[in-house]
Amino acid sequence: MHWQPLSIMPLVAAAATECRLSGEGSIKRDIIINPSEGHRCRVLLHGNLLARYTVQVVGGPRKPTLLHKDAPRKFNQAFELFDPNAFFRSYSVCRDTIHQMLAQTLLLCNIDLAADNWDTFLPHNLATFVADGSRRDTDENGGITLRYNMEMFMTIWVEVIYREPKVLLLACDKRAMVTRCLFAATPTDFILPWFHSFHRGCILPWFYKVAKCPKCRHDLGKYLVAATDASMGKFPGQP
């Protein structure tokens, strides 16, 4: 089962939406006694994905407003380790492998799991536990790296943040080069549909406050609604 929160949104709305992640987890390790040559250790991922949808409204608070939460979605997936020695000896290999496993899990594969999108990077926490435990076991067994089958239990929270000011920026931009702005008469890359032009860096903070042209006070709300097929304050593609 795939979860594709942005696929049902109009393109301009999806481009103004981001996902923030956090997570926690625990690990159960079972030592493999006398593993045969070529034996591949197994890692089982068990977890829940909890999604919440928020919107940053034009003229609203800086903190996005919660609209609704989804019921928890479960995921279970099994993986084999092709190089278990590297996985258990190296923190970085372990971290990157866990990260790849999450990215290949069906429920999570359509979410951008890049490290910068996590408030707490779950693969780091899990890999630290694995590497520290393996290091202790290796020291206690005369330098021999043990092998394990593992189960990882995790909860992942994802906040889908829809930002109306960014939608306005995308919906109103005529993509022209002109020479008038809020603060300086220098070239800019943003022009409103009635040819009042501004720097992107100037107009975006304005859109966080109000959906009107700074020069003539023309109402821009209709452009947001037309581009997203959703009224202001609503999450596009959601009932």
Short mmCIF file of C-alpha atoms in Angstrom, two decimals:
data_model
loop_
_atom_site.label_atom_id
_atom_site.label_comp_id
_atom_site.label_asym_id
_atom_site.label_seq_id
_atom_site.Cartn_x
_atom_site.Cartn_y
_atom_site.Cartn_z
CA MET A 1 0.00 0.00 0.00
CA HIS A 2 1.45 3.35 -1.05
CA TRP A 3 0.78 6.64 0.68
CA GLN A 4 0.96 9.54 -1.77
CA PRO A 5 -0.14 12.71 0.02
CA LEU A 6 0.89 15.07 -2.78
CA SER A 7 -0.34 13.09 -5.79
CA ILE A 8 -3.99 14.12 -5.34
CA MET A 9 -3.12 17.81 -5.10
CA PRO A 10 -2.95 20.25 -8.04
CA LEU A 11 0.67 20.70 -9.12
CA VAL A 12 0.95 24.28 -7.89
CA ALA A 13 -0.36 23.24 -4.46
CA ALA A 14 1.99 20.26 -4.26
CA ALA A 15 4.92 22.54 -5.12
CA ALA A 16 4.03 24.69 -2.09
CA THR A 17 3.72 21.72 0.28
CA GLU A 18 6.41 20.05 2.35
CA CYS A 19 6.62 17.04 4.64
CA ARG A 20 8.38 17.17 8.01
CA LEU A 21 9.24 13.90 9.75
CA SER A 22 10.14 12.65 13.19
CA GLY A 23 10.28 9.18 14.65
CA GLU A 24 11.17 6.87 17.47
CA GLY A 25 11.98 3.19 17.55
CA SER A 26 13.33 0.18 19.39
CA ILE A 27 15.22 -2.92 18.29
CA LYS A 28 15.09 -6.59 19.23
CA ARG A 29 18.27 -8.52 18.39
CA ASP A 30 18.63 -12.30 18.16
CA ILE A 31 22.20 -13.62 17.96
CA ILE A 32 22.76 -16.17 15.19
CA ILE A 33 24.76 -19.09 16.58
CA ASN A 34 27.35 -20.51 14.16
CA PRO A 35 26.00 -18.88 10.99
CA SER A 36 26.72 -20.81 7.80
CA GLU A 37 28.93 -19.33 5.11
CA GLY A 38 26.95 -16.89 3.01
CA HIS A 39 24.17 -16.61 5.58
CA ARG A 40 22.25 -13.37 5.24
CA CYS A 41 20.89 -11.71 8.33
CA ARG A 42 17.28 -10.56 8.29
CA VAL A 43 15.90 -7.22 9.36
CA LEU A 44 12.15 -6.91 9.90
CA LEU A 45 10.64 -3.44 10.00
CA HIS A 46 7.37 -3.02 11.90
CA GLY A 47 5.84 0.39 12.31
CA ASN A 48 3.06 2.91 12.29
CA LEU A 49 2.86 6.01 10.13
CA LEU A 50 0.89 8.87 11.65
CA ALA A 51 0.09 11.75 9.29
CA ARG A 52 -1.27 15.17 10.12
CA TYR A 53 -2.25 17.88 7.66
CA THR A 54 -1.63 21.54 8.41
CA VAL A 55 -2.04 24.77 6.48
CA GLN A 56 -0.22 28.07 6.77
CA VAL A 57 -2.96 30.54 5.91
CA VAL A 58 -2.40 33.93 4.31
CA GLY A 59 -2.79 36.46 7.11
CA GLY A 60 -2.88 33.72 9.73
CA PRO A 61 -0.42 32.74 12.47
CA ARG A 62 3.15 31.87 11.51
CA LYS A 63 2.65 28.40 12.96
CA PRO A 64 0.62 26.20 10.57
CA THR A 65 -2.92 25.35 11.68
CA LEU A 66 -3.89 21.70 12.13
CA LEU A 67 -6.75 20.65 9.84
CA HIS A 68 -6.99 16.91 10.47
CA LYS A 69 -5.11 13.71 11.27
CA ASP A 70 -5.19 10.35 9.50
CA ALA A 71 -5.75 7.09 11.34
CA PRO A 72 -2.44 5.24 11.92
CA ARG A 73 -1.19 3.22 8.95
CA LYS A 74 0.80 0.06 9.67
CA PHE A 75 3.78 -1.18 7.69
CA ASN A 76 5.73 -4.44 7.85
CA GLN A 77 8.59 -5.29 5.54
CA ALA A 78 11.50 -7.74 5.56
CA PHE A 79 15.03 -7.19 4.27
CA GLU A 80 18.19 -9.27 3.98
CA LEU A 81 21.65 -7.89 4.70
CA PHE A 82 24.09 -8.61 1.88
CA ASP A 83 27.10 -7.45 3.93
CA PRO A 84 26.22 -8.07 7.59
CA ASN A 85 29.79 -7.53 8.80
CA ALA A 86 29.85 -3.98 7.45
CA PHE A 87 26.34 -3.34 8.78
CA PHE A 88 27.24 -4.34 12.33
CA ARG A 89 30.76 -2.88 12.38
CA SER A 90 30.18 0.54 10.83
CA TYR A 91 27.76 3.12 12.20
CA SER A 92 27.63 4.99 8.88
CA VAL A 93 26.94 1.83 6.85
CA CYS A 94 24.25 0.82 9.33
CA ARG A 95 22.63 4.29 9.25
CA ASP A 96 22.64 4.48 5.45
CA THR A 97 21.29 0.94 5.13
CA ILE A 98 18.41 1.62 7.51
CA HIS A 99 17.69 4.83 5.60
CA GLN A 100 17.55 2.83 2.35
CA MET A 101 15.26 0.24 3.94
CA LEU A 102 12.80 2.93 4.96
CA ALA A 103 12.90 4.41 1.46
CA GLN A 104 12.10 0.96 0.00
CA THR A 105 9.20 0.31 2.37
CA LEU A 106 6.00 0.47 0.32
CA LEU A 107 4.09 2.78 2.63
CA LEU A 108 6.98 5.25 2.85
CA CYS A 109 8.52 5.16 -0.61
CA ASN A 110 6.66 8.23 -1.91
CA ILE A 111 7.77 10.46 0.97
CA ASP A 112 10.99 12.45 0.70
CA LEU A 113 12.97 10.87 3.56
CA ALA A 114 16.07 13.04 3.10
CA ALA A 115 17.88 13.67 6.37
CA ASP A 116 17.12 17.41 6.21
CA ASN A 117 13.38 16.67 6.33
CA TRP A 118 13.59 14.99 9.75
CA ASP A 119 13.35 16.86 13.03
CA THR A 120 14.88 13.78 14.66
CA PHE A 121 16.67 11.54 12.14
CA LEU A 122 15.38 8.07 12.98
CA PRO A 123 18.08 6.10 11.05
CA HIS A 124 20.73 7.82 13.19
CA ASN A 125 19.06 6.78 16.44
CA LEU A 126 18.57 3.18 15.33
CA ALA A 127 22.08 2.86 13.89
CA THR A 128 23.60 4.22 17.10
CA PHE A 129 21.84 1.49 19.09
CA VAL A 130 22.94 -1.23 16.65
CA ALA A 131 26.57 -0.07 16.40
CA ASP A 132 26.99 0.42 20.15
CA GLY A 133 25.49 -2.99 20.94
CA SER A 134 27.56 -4.75 18.29
CA ARG A 135 30.74 -3.06 19.54
CA ARG A 136 30.10 -4.24 23.10
CA ASP A 137 29.40 -7.79 21.95
CA THR A 138 32.53 -7.80 19.80
CA ASP A 139 34.69 -6.70 22.74
CA GLU A 140 33.16 -9.39 24.94
CA ASN A 141 33.80 -12.09 22.30
CA GLY A 142 37.47 -11.51 21.67
CA GLY A 143 37.08 -9.19 18.71
CA ILE A 144 34.74 -11.46 16.75
CA THR A 145 31.84 -9.63 15.12
CA LEU A 146 28.60 -11.44 15.87
CA ARG A 147 25.64 -11.64 13.55
CA TYR A 148 22.01 -11.05 14.38
CA ASN A 149 18.52 -11.21 13.04
CA MET A 150 16.72 -8.05 14.07
CA GLU A 151 13.27 -6.62 14.40
CA MET A 152 12.88 -2.85 14.40
CA PHE A 153 9.73 -1.37 15.87
CA MET A 154 9.08 2.25 15.00
CA THR A 155 6.59 5.06 14.92
CA ILE A 156 6.99 7.74 12.26
CA TRP A 157 5.15 11.03 12.35
CA VAL A 158 4.81 13.09 9.19
CA GLU A 159 3.39 16.60 9.06
CA VAL A 160 2.18 17.64 5.61
CA ILE A 161 2.44 21.44 5.55
CA TYR A 162 0.57 23.37 2.86
CA ARG A 163 1.71 27.00 2.58
CA GLU A 164 -0.79 29.37 0.96
CA PRO A 165 1.69 32.28 0.57
CA LYS A 166 3.90 30.10 -1.61
CA VAL A 167 0.89 29.10 -3.70
CA LEU A 168 0.12 32.78 -4.28
CA LEU A 169 3.69 33.33 -5.40
CA LEU A 170 3.41 30.49 -7.91
CA ALA A 171 -0.15 31.22 -9.04
CA CYS A 172 0.38 34.92 -9.73
CA ASP A 173 3.86 34.86 -11.25
CA LYS A 174 3.94 35.84 -14.92
CA ARG A 175 7.69 35.03 -15.06
CA ALA A 176 8.82 38.32 -16.62
CA MET A 177 11.84 40.55 -16.03
CA VAL A 178 10.82 44.08 -15.00
CA THR A 179 12.14 47.03 -13.02
CA ARG A 180 9.83 48.08 -10.18
CA CYS A 181 9.80 46.71 -6.65
CA LEU A 182 8.79 47.43 -3.08
CA PHE A 183 12.21 48.58 -1.97
CA ALA A 184 14.44 49.21 -4.99
CA ALA A 185 14.28 50.03 -8.70
CA THR A 186 16.38 47.05 -9.78
CA PRO A 187 15.66 44.03 -12.00
CA THR A 188 13.27 41.50 -10.52
CA ASP A 189 11.88 38.12 -11.52
CA PHE A 190 8.26 38.38 -10.36
CA ILE A 191 5.31 40.16 -11.95
CA LEU A 192 1.66 40.11 -10.94
CA PRO A 193 -1.02 39.50 -13.61
CA TRP A 194 -1.75 43.25 -13.92
CA PHE A 195 1.95 44.13 -14.38
CA HIS A 196 2.86 45.33 -10.90
CA SER A 197 6.21 43.72 -10.26
CA PHE A 198 8.28 42.88 -7.19
CA HIS A 199 11.27 40.88 -6.06
CA ARG A 200 10.32 37.39 -4.90
CA GLY A 201 12.15 38.00 -1.65
CA CYS A 202 10.01 41.10 -1.06
CA ILE A 203 6.59 39.86 -2.11
CA LEU A 204 6.64 36.47 -0.35
CA PRO A 205 6.80 37.95 3.20
CA TRP A 206 3.97 40.29 2.16
CA PHE A 207 1.85 37.31 1.09
CA TYR A 208 2.24 35.83 4.57
CA LYS A 209 0.33 38.89 5.83
CA VAL A 210 -2.33 39.55 3.19
CA ALA A 211 -3.52 38.27 -0.22
CA LYS A 212 -3.50 41.70 -1.87
CA CYS A 213 -1.21 43.59 -4.21
CA PRO A 214 1.03 45.92 -2.16
CA LYS A 215 0.67 48.67 -4.78
CA CYS A 216 -3.03 48.73 -5.72
CA ARG A 217 -4.54 46.41 -3.07
CA HIS A 218 -6.00 44.16 -5.76
CA ASP A 219 -7.40 40.99 -4.15
CA LEU A 220 -5.32 37.93 -5.07
CA GLY A 221 -7.41 35.28 -3.32
CA LYS A 222 -9.15 34.29 -6.55
CA TYR A 223 -5.82 33.25 -8.09
CA LEU A 224 -5.12 30.90 -5.20
CA VAL A 225 -8.59 29.36 -5.44
CA ALA A 226 -8.34 28.96 -9.22
CA ALA A 227 -4.91 27.32 -9.03
CA THR A 228 -5.75 24.86 -6.23
CA ASP A 229 -9.50 24.24 -6.63
CA ALA A 230 -9.81 24.86 -2.89
CA SER A 231 -11.00 27.81 -0.87
CA MET A 232 -8.53 29.67 1.31
CA GLY A 233 -7.83 27.88 4.58
CA LYS A 234 -8.58 24.44 3.09
CA PHE A 235 -6.18 21.65 2.17
CA PRO A 236 -6.32 20.93 -1.60
CA GLY A 237 -7.38 17.42 -2.53
CA GLN A 238 -8.81 16.66 0.90
CA PRO A 239 -12.54 16.34 1.70
#
